[in-house]
Amino acid sequence: MLWLLVTLMTPPLQPAQDPGARAFQRCAACHSVQADDQDSPAPSLRGVVGRRAGTLEGFPYSDAMTAAGRRGMVWDEATLARFLADPNTVVPGTDMPFQGGPASERAAVIAWLRRQR
């Protein structure tokens, strides 16, 4: 009977949070993944993988990011990886601050973002 009481009082195990979602918390200070987010200081990253840079409707991008999009820059996994490692090298003049983090963490964020459609 005691085992039943202990079993009923023990909370169920929670699945481990996705490492990309966990790493995205650093990004969430400015970005969201809500499709209709107009309140964040940075563009929503929902659907960013495959999107042309600087083109999310309604967001006032920097001139540098808009120009990168006009030149054809698309946020694929390789471009995102380079940008997250050193934003100003990839898009000189961007408003994105350097976030850094280890390559494995950046890769986890990119994989997670890919699923945010």
Tab-separated table of C-alpha atoms in Angstrom:
chain	number	residue	atom	x	y	z
A	1	MET	CA	0.000	0.000	0.000
A	2	LEU	CA	2.890	2.371	0.779
A	3	TRP	CA	4.290	1.844	-2.734
A	4	LEU	CA	0.946	2.961	-4.178
A	5	LEU	CA	0.986	6.134	-2.097
A	6	VAL	CA	4.583	6.892	-3.133
A	7	THR	CA	3.757	6.189	-6.787
A	8	LEU	CA	0.750	8.485	-6.739
A	9	MET	CA	2.646	11.293	-5.031
A	10	THR	CA	5.714	11.138	-7.295
A	11	PRO	CA	5.468	13.582	-10.194
A	12	PRO	CA	5.887	12.035	-13.639
A	13	LEU	CA	9.277	12.404	-15.276
A	14	GLN	CA	9.397	15.357	-17.632
A	15	PRO	CA	11.026	14.838	-21.012
A	16	ALA	CA	14.342	16.602	-21.375
A	17	GLN	CA	13.906	19.985	-22.997
A	18	ASP	CA	15.195	20.150	-26.549
A	19	PRO	CA	18.784	21.482	-26.455
A	20	GLY	CA	17.960	23.951	-29.233
A	21	ALA	CA	14.953	25.311	-27.333
A	22	ARG	CA	17.118	25.613	-24.239
A	23	ALA	CA	19.871	27.415	-26.159
A	24	PHE	CA	17.294	29.688	-27.831
A	25	GLN	CA	16.565	31.229	-24.438
A	26	ARG	CA	19.581	33.480	-25.015
A	27	CYS	CA	18.001	34.663	-28.271
A	28	ALA	CA	14.555	35.085	-26.703
A	29	ALA	CA	15.596	38.316	-25.017
A	30	CYS	CA	15.067	39.932	-28.439
A	31	HIS	CA	13.555	37.316	-30.791
A	32	SER	CA	10.460	35.169	-30.606
A	33	VAL	CA	9.087	32.377	-32.757
A	34	GLN	CA	5.525	33.722	-32.721
A	35	ALA	CA	4.301	34.302	-36.271
A	36	ASP	CA	2.455	37.521	-35.479
A	37	ASP	CA	4.883	39.019	-32.967
A	38	GLN	CA	5.062	42.790	-33.396
A	39	ASP	CA	6.306	43.590	-29.878
A	40	SER	CA	9.798	42.097	-29.908
A	41	PRO	CA	12.803	44.320	-30.625
A	42	ALA	CA	14.034	41.831	-33.242
A	43	PRO	CA	12.206	39.921	-35.982
A	44	SER	CA	10.340	36.707	-35.295
A	45	LEU	CA	12.409	33.687	-36.216
A	46	ARG	CA	9.435	31.465	-37.035
A	47	GLY	CA	10.136	30.140	-40.521
A	48	VAL	CA	13.537	31.838	-40.726
A	49	VAL	CA	15.269	28.836	-42.319
A	50	GLY	CA	14.783	29.393	-46.043
A	51	ARG	CA	13.677	33.028	-45.694
A	52	ARG	CA	15.462	35.782	-47.586
A	53	ALA	CA	17.311	38.065	-45.178
A	54	GLY	CA	15.604	41.299	-44.198
A	55	THR	CA	12.201	40.446	-45.633
A	56	LEU	CA	9.844	39.597	-42.773
A	57	GLU	CA	6.768	41.720	-43.410
A	58	GLY	CA	6.346	44.587	-40.979
A	59	PHE	CA	9.783	44.519	-39.328
A	60	PRO	CA	12.021	47.610	-39.721
A	61	TYR	CA	15.339	45.973	-40.597
A	62	SER	CA	18.641	47.812	-40.616
A	63	ASP	CA	19.837	49.085	-43.990
A	64	ALA	CA	22.596	46.471	-43.849
A	65	MET	CA	20.169	43.563	-43.423
A	66	THR	CA	17.805	44.867	-46.096
A	67	ALA	CA	20.746	45.210	-48.501
A	68	ALA	CA	21.892	41.652	-47.715
A	69	GLY	CA	18.445	40.388	-48.656
A	70	ARG	CA	18.437	42.409	-51.860
A	71	ARG	CA	21.762	40.784	-52.755
A	72	GLY	CA	20.040	37.408	-52.379
A	73	MET	CA	21.152	36.258	-48.939
A	74	VAL	CA	18.875	33.470	-47.686
A	75	TRP	CA	18.932	32.076	-44.161
A	76	ASP	CA	20.001	28.511	-44.814
A	77	GLU	CA	21.724	26.472	-42.123
A	78	ALA	CA	25.256	27.358	-43.226
A	79	THR	CA	24.522	31.090	-43.419
A	80	LEU	CA	22.806	31.049	-40.026
A	81	ALA	CA	25.788	29.214	-38.518
A	82	ARG	CA	28.227	31.817	-39.848
A	83	PHE	CA	25.968	34.703	-38.810
A	84	LEU	CA	25.485	33.420	-35.266
A	85	ALA	CA	29.235	32.972	-34.920
A	86	ASP	CA	30.026	36.541	-36.048
A	87	PRO	CA	27.083	38.652	-37.271
A	88	ASN	CA	29.103	41.697	-38.364
A	89	THR	CA	31.377	39.643	-40.580
A	90	VAL	CA	28.413	38.150	-42.441
A	91	VAL	CA	26.313	41.346	-42.547
A	92	PRO	CA	28.564	44.358	-41.861
A	93	GLY	CA	26.524	47.037	-40.114
A	94	THR	CA	23.853	44.678	-38.764
A	95	ASP	CA	22.100	45.629	-35.534
A	96	MET	CA	22.475	42.057	-34.253
A	97	PRO	CA	24.848	41.956	-31.283
A	98	PHE	CA	27.433	39.193	-31.119
A	99	GLN	CA	25.941	36.236	-29.285
A	100	GLY	CA	28.649	33.650	-29.733
A	101	GLY	CA	28.266	30.409	-27.865
A	102	PRO	CA	29.854	27.122	-28.794
A	103	ALA	CA	29.309	25.701	-32.277
A	104	SER	CA	27.288	22.801	-30.857
A	105	GLU	CA	24.863	25.232	-29.208
A	106	ARG	CA	24.503	27.266	-32.407
A	107	ALA	CA	23.830	24.072	-34.361
A	108	ALA	CA	21.164	23.039	-31.834
A	109	VAL	CA	19.431	26.428	-32.148
A	110	ILE	CA	19.471	26.210	-35.945
A	111	ALA	CA	18.040	22.674	-35.894
A	112	TRP	CA	15.312	23.820	-33.488
A	113	LEU	CA	14.531	26.905	-35.597
A	114	ARG	CA	14.173	24.692	-38.651
A	115	ARG	CA	11.221	23.003	-36.915
A	116	GLN	CA	9.536	26.330	-36.054
A	117	ARG	CA	7.265	26.702	-39.053
